[in-house]
XYZ file of C-alpha atoms in Angstrom:
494
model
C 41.981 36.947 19.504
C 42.745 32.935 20.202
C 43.346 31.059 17.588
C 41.244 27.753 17.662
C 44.079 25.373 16.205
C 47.151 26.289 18.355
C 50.550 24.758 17.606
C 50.961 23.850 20.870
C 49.535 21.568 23.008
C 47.964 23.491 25.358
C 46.262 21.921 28.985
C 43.046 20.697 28.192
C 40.708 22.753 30.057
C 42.862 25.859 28.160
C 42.046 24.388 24.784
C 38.193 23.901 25.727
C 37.991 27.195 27.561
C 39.262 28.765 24.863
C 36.086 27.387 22.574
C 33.824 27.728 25.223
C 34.989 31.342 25.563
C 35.330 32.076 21.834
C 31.499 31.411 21.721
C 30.242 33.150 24.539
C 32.432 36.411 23.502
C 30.364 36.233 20.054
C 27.163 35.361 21.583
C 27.466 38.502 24.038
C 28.600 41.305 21.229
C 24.871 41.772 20.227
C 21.483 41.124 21.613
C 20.110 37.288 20.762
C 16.946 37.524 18.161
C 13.885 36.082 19.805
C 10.850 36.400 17.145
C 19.615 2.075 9.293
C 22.674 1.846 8.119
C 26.521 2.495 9.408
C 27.015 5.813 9.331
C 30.117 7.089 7.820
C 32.275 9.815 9.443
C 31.675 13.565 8.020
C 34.557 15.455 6.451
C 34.663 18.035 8.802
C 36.517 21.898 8.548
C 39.280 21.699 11.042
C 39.495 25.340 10.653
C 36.181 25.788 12.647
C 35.814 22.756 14.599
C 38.286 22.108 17.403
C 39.503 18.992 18.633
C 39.043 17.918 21.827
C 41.515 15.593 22.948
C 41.188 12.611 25.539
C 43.641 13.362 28.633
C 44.571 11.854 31.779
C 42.369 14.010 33.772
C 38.970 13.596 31.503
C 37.758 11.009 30.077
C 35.690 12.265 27.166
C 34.730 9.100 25.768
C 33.456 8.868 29.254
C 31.947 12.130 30.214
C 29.826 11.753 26.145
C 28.408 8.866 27.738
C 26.763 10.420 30.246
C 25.607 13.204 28.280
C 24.288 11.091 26.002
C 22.915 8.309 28.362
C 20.771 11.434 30.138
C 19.309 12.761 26.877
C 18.914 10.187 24.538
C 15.538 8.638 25.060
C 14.203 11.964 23.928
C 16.117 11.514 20.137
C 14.503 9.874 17.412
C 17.749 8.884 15.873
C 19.654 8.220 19.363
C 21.995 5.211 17.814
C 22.707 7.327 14.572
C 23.711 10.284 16.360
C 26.134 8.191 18.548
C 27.458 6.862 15.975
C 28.334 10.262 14.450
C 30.257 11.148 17.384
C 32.427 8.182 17.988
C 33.523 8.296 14.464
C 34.238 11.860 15.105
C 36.003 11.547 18.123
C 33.306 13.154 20.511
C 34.131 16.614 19.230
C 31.454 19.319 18.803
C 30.421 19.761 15.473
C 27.370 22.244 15.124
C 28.020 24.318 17.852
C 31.708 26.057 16.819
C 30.181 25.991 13.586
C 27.036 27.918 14.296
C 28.008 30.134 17.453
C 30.331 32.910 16.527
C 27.582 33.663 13.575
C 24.314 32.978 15.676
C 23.463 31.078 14.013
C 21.797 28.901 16.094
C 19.125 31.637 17.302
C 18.053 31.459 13.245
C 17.225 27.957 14.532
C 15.994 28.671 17.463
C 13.655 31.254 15.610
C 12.376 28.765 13.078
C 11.585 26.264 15.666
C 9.508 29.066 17.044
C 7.390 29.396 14.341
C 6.377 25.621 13.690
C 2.954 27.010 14.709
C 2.663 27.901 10.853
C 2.860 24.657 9.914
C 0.291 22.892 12.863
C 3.314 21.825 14.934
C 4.123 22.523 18.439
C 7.150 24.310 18.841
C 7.750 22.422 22.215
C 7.654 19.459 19.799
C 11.002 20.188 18.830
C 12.191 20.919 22.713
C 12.551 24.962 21.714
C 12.276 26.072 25.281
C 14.674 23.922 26.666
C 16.851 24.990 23.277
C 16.349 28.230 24.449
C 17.582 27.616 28.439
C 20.599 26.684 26.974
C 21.427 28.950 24.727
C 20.943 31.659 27.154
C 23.210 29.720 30.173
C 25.835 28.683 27.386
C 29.113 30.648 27.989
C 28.096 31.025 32.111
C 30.734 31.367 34.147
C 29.559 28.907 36.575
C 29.547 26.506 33.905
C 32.545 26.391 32.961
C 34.940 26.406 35.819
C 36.094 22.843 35.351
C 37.229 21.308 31.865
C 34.644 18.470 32.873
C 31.566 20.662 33.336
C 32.791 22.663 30.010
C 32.763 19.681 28.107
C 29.652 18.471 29.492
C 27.436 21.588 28.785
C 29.283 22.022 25.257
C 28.121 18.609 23.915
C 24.572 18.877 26.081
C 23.774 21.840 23.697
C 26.010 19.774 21.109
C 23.468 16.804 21.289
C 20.317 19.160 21.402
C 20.964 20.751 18.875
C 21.922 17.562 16.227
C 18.650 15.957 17.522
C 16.273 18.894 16.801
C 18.080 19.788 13.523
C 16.988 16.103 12.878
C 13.250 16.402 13.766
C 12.743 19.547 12.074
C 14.512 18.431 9.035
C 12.353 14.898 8.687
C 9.125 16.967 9.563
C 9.772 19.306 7.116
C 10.728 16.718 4.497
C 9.048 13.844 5.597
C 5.958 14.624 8.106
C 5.985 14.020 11.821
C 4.761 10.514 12.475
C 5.024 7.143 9.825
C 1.320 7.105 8.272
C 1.561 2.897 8.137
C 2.188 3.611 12.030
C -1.177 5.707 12.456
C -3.478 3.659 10.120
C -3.918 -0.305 9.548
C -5.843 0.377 6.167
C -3.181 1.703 4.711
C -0.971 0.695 2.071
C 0.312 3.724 -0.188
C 4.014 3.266 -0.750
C 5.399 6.647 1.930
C 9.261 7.588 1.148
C 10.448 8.055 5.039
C 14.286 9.330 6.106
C 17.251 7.248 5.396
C 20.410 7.546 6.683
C 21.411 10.236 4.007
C 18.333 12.412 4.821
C 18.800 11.961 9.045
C 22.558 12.741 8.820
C 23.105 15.348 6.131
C 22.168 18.311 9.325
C 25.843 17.716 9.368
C 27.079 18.723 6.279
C 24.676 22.041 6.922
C 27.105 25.443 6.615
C 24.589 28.099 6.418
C 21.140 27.171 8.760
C 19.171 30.124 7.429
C 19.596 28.548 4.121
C 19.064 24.916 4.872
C 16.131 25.740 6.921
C 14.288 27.683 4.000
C 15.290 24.792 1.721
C 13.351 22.432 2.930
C 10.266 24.331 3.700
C 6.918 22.906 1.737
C 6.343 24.959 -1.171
C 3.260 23.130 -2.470
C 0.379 25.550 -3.701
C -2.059 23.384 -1.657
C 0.506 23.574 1.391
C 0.493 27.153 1.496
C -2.601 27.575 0.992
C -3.993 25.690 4.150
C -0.708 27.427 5.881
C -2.784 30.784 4.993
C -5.711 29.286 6.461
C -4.400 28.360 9.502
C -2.726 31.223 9.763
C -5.892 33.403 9.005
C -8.023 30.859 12.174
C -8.485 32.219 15.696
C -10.202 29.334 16.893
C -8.925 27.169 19.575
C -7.368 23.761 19.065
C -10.573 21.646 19.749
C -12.290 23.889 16.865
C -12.904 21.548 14.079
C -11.205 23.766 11.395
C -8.269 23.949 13.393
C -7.817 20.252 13.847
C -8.812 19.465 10.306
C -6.322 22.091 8.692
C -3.881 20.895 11.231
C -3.715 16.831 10.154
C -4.078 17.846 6.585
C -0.763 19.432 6.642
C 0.779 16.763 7.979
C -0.587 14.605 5.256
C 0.623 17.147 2.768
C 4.339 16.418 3.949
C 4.040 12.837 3.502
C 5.885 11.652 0.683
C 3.044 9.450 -1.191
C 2.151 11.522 -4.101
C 2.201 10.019 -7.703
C 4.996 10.995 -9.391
C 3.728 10.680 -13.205
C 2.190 13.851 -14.896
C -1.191 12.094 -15.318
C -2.880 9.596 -12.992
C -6.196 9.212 -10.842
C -7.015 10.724 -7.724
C -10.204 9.536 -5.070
C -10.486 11.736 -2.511
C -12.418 9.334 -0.030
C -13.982 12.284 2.252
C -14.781 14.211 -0.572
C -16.418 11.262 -2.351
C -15.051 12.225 -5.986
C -12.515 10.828 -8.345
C -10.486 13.119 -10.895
C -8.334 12.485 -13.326
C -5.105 14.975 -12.977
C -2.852 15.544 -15.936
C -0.423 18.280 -15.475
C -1.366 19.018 -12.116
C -4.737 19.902 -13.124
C -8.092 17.913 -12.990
C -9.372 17.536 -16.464
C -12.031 15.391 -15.366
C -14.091 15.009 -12.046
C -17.090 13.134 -11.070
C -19.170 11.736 -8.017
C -17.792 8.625 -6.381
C -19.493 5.978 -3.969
C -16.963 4.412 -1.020
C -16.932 1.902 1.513
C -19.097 1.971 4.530
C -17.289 3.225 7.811
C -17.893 -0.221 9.146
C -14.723 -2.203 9.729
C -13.679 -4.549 6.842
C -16.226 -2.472 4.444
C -13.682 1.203 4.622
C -12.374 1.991 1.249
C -8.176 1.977 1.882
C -5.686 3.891 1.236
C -3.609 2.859 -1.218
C -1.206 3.421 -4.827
C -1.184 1.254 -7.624
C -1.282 1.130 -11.508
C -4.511 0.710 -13.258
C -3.206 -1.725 -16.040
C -6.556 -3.150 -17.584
C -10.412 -2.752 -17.591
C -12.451 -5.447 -17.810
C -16.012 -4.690 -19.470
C -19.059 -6.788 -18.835
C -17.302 -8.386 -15.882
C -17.553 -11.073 -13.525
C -18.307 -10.480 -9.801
C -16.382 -12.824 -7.620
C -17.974 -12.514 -4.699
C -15.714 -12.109 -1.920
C -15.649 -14.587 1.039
C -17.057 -12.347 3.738
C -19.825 -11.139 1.069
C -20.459 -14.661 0.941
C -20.744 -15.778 3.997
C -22.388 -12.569 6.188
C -25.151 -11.750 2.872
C -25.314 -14.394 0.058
C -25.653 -17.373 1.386
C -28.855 -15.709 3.998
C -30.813 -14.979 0.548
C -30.161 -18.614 -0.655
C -31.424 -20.043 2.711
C -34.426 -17.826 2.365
C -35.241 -18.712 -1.744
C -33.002 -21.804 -3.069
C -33.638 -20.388 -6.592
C -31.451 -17.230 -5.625
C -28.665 -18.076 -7.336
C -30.393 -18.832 -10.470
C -32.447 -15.197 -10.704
C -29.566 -13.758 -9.922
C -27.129 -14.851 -12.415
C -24.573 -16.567 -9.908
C -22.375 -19.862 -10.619
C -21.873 -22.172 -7.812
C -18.685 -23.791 -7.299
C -17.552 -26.263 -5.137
C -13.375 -26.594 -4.227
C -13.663 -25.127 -7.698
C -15.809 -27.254 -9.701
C -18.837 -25.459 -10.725
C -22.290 -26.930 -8.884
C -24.903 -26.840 -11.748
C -28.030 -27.743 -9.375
C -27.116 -25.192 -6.283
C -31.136 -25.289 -5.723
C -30.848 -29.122 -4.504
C -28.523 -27.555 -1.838
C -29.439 -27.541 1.834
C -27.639 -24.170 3.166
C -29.247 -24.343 6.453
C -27.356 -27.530 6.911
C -24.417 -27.434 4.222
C -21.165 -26.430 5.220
C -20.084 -23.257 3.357
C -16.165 -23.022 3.628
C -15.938 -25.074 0.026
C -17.810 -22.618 -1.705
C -17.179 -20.103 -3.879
C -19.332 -17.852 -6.065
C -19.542 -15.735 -9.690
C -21.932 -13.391 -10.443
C -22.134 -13.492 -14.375
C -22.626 -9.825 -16.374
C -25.590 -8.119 -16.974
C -27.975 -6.080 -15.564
C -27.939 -7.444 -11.813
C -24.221 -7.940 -11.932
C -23.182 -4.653 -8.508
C -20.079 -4.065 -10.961
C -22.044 -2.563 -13.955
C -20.554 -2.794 -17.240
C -17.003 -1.821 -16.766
C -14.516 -2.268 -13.554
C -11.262 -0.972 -14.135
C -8.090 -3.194 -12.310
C -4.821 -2.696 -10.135
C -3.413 -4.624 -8.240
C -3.857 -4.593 -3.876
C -3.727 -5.965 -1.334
C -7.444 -5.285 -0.640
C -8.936 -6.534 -3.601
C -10.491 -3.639 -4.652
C -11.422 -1.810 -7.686
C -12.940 0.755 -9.257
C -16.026 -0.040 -10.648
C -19.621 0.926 -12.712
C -22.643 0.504 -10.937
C -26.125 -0.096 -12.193
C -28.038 1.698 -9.181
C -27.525 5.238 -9.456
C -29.793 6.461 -6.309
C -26.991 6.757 -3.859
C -24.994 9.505 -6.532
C -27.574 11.566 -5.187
C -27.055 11.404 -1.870
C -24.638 13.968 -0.276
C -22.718 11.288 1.999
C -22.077 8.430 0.074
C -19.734 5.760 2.145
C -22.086 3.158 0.739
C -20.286 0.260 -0.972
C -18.208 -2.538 0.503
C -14.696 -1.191 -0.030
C -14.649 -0.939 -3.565
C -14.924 2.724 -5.206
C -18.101 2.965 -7.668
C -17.738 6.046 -9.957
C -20.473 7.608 -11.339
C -19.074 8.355 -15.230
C -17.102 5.034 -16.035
C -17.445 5.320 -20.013
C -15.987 8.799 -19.219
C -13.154 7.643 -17.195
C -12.091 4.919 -19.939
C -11.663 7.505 -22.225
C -9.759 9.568 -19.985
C -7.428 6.622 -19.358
C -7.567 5.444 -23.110
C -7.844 8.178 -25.325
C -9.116 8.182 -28.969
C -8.650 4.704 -30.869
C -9.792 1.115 -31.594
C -9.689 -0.196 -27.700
C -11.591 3.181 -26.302
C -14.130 2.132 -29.322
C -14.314 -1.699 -28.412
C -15.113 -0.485 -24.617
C -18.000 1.299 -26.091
C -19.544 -1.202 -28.400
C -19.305 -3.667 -25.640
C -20.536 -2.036 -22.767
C -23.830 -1.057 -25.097
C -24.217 -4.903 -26.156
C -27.277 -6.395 -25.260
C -25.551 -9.698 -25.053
C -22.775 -9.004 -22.260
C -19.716 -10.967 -22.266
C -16.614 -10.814 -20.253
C -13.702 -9.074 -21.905
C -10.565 -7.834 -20.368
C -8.627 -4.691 -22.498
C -5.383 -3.866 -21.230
C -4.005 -0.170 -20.975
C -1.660 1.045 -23.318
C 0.311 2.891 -21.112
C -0.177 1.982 -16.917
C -2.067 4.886 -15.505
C -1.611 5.418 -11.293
C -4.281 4.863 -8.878
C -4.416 6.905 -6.020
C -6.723 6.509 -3.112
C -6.413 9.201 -0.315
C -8.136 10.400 2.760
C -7.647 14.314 2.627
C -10.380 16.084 4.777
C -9.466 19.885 4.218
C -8.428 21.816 0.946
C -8.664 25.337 -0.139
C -10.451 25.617 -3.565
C -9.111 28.421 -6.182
C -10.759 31.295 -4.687
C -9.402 31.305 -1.328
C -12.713 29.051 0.225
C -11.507 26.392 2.812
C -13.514 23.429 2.187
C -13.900 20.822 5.109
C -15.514 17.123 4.434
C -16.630 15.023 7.109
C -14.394 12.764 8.621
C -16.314 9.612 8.082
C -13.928 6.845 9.370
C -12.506 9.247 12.302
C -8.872 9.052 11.612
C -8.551 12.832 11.438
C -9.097 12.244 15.184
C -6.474 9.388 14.945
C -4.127 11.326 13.879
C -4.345 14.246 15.536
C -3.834 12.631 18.739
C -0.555 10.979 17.149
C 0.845 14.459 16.407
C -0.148 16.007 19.712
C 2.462 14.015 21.486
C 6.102 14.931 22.284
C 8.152 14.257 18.860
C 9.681 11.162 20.707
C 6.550 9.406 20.783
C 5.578 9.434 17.240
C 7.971 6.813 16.003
């Protein structure tokens, strides 16, 4: 048997023969299974990892350029994964490592099966994983030091890179949701440095692989339905149970054991303590018109104001109010709506010309009661949208089966409900009450106790507690947006 770390210095191509030959003496004993920061150098075992040193006759600072150079515009990490290897002295890392055990057709059979999770295997570059594998340990490959080297840290290089993508799509998702949707604005953790790199501190693949697998009851259970589908990949259940996954390994769930979830598709809100919804109701949401779609976002519902004041925003304005007061110049007036001019309020709006005046100086308040589109009660967080969610005192649309009806904001169908939910028993749930029955509505804000999170998503697929996949309609097409995204080669997602 060689030893890997000889005493001597041997020739060169000995010493990487010797690896090369190591590996390929393991690999053929049994049959293979086929089912932005710096980065700081890795503490590597010496015992497994040989050194390959720079001689007159190669260059292998060199010769890892032009491996690299011919493969890197299909890594997602390219300058991080150079950077390991200069620090490292252009040695192989994962392949001594992983060889003699096989360990790398455990990879190679994982990658395989990324169909279970709605992922292309080819994403990850499996076959051409494969072609190497198999050729590795040729002969006619190695017959020169140079061409040894070469295919070593070719496989090297594919190997780091799809260890990588698997890892971050595993962890992470495939594609950067702020990268697929403008109306988005949920706070996503994505891979640092840490999470890209630590593939090298991997010592058992079986183990690292399974550790990073989703285990989320609602993963798994749209893995069983996918699993369980035999229809073909422009079937709508496919494709819906397919970008639902992927949304399921983004990192942009609330992390606090209580907090409120709108499902925009589904067009309800529930409040989940526990992981369980202890209370659910109907929800209204924005028109699939642009400007008017509800977004996706996080925040922290830190007050409610009851009996509250509408101010109307500018493109509500402009495209609707302003047409009713050129049609009846006591509009305003029945309608309970202040006037102001560069903020000074206009006590006479009905002397106004608005077929003539120029509307960019004007603003507008719509004063509680019973014409007020807010209702008695909007509860606040902050955004980037300006939108909240809100009572309503038209009830009609609850009725209605697809109700992407509002402009943006999310009207909820049991708001005295929800404030308790949030509030609990005590004096403020009681002054919410008493107010929103008064006769004689006045504006009163009544912060939270305790910040409650908001959370606005677009989820399009689940699978209820008795096995029944449930698909809602895609009502601002970006399950189509995102399918597309993920139906590229990995490289192209970033």
């Amino acid at each position: 048997m060689f030893k890997i770390n000889h005493p001597l210095k041997l020739p060169f191509w000995r010493e990487v023969a010797i690896v090369a030959m190591t590996c390929a003496l393991f690999c053929l004993s049994c049959t293979a299974k086929r089912s932005f920061t710096s980065i700081p150098p890795v503490k590597l075992n010496k015992a497994v990892t040989p050194v390959i040193k720079q001689i007159d006759r190669i260059d292998v600072a060199s010769e890892f350029k032009k491996v690299f150079e011919a493969r890197h515009l299909a890594f997602n990490y390219p300058d991080r994964i150079d950077s390991f290897y200069k620090i490292n002295n252009y040695q192989p890392v994962l392949v001594p490592r992983f060889m003699p055990k096989h360990e790398l057709q455990t990879l190679e059979d994982y990658l395989m099966n990324a169909n279970l999770h709605g992922i292309a295997p080819d994403v990850f570059s499996v076959s051409r994983l494969k072609d190497l594998l198999e050729n590795y340990g040729n002969k006619k490959t190695r017959t020169k030091e140079r061409e040894v080297y070469r295919n070593t840290m070719e496989l090297e290089l594919l190997v780091a890179d799809v260890m990588i993508k698997y890892s971050t799509a595993m962890q992470f998702g495939l594609v950067d949701p702020t990268r697929v949707y403008t109306n988005y604005s949920t706070p996503t953790l994505r891979p640092d440095s840490t999470s890209v790199m630590q593939v090298f501190e991997v010592r058992d693949i079986k183990a690292y692989l399974e550790s990073i697998q989703p285990k989320e009851p609602d993963y798994l259970a749209l893995q069983k339905a996918l699993k369980a589908e035999t229809g073909v990949e422009n079937d709508t259940l496919y494709r819906a149970l397919v970008v639902n996954l992927e949304r399921l390994r983004w990192k942009n769930k609330p992390v606090a054991g209580k907090y409120v979830l709108v499902n925009i598709p589904e067009f309800t809100l529930s409040v989940i303590d526990s992981g369980k919804p202890v209370l659910s109701m109907k929800v209204c949401v924005g028109e699939p018109i642009p400007n008017k779609e509800t977004p996706q976002l996080a925040s922290m519902i830190y007050s409610v104001q009851v009996n509250p004041v509408w101010n109307i925003p500018e493109s509500i304005a402009g495209n609707e109010i302003i047409k009713y007061a050129k049609r009846n110049r006591y509009y305003f007036a029945n309608n309970d709506i202040n006037v102001y001019r560069n903020g000074k309020q206009v006590y006479d709006p009905e002397s106004i010309d608005w077929k003539t005046e120029e509307t960019g100086a004007y603003s507008f308040k719509q004063q509680p009661g019973e014409q007020n589109p807010l209702g008695r009660i909007k509860f606040l967080f902050n955004n980037e949208s300006s939108v909240y969610l809100h009572d309503t005192p038209v009830q009609s649309p609850f009725k209605q089966d697809v109700r992407a009806v509002s402009h943006g904001c999310v009207r909820v169908e049991q708001p005295l409900n929800l404030a308790y939910a949030l509030f609990g028993k005590g004096d403020k749930f009681d002054q919410i009450k008493k107010a929103m029955a008064n006769g004689y509505p006045k504006a009163k804000y009544i912060g939270l106790p305790v910040k409650i999170p908001v959370w606005i998503n677009y989820c399009t697929a689940k699978v209820d507690e008795k096995g029944k996949v449930h698909v809602f309609k895609d009502i601002y097409g970006l399950d189509d947006a995102l399918y597309r995204k993920i139906s590229f080669p990995f490289s192209q997602l970033y």
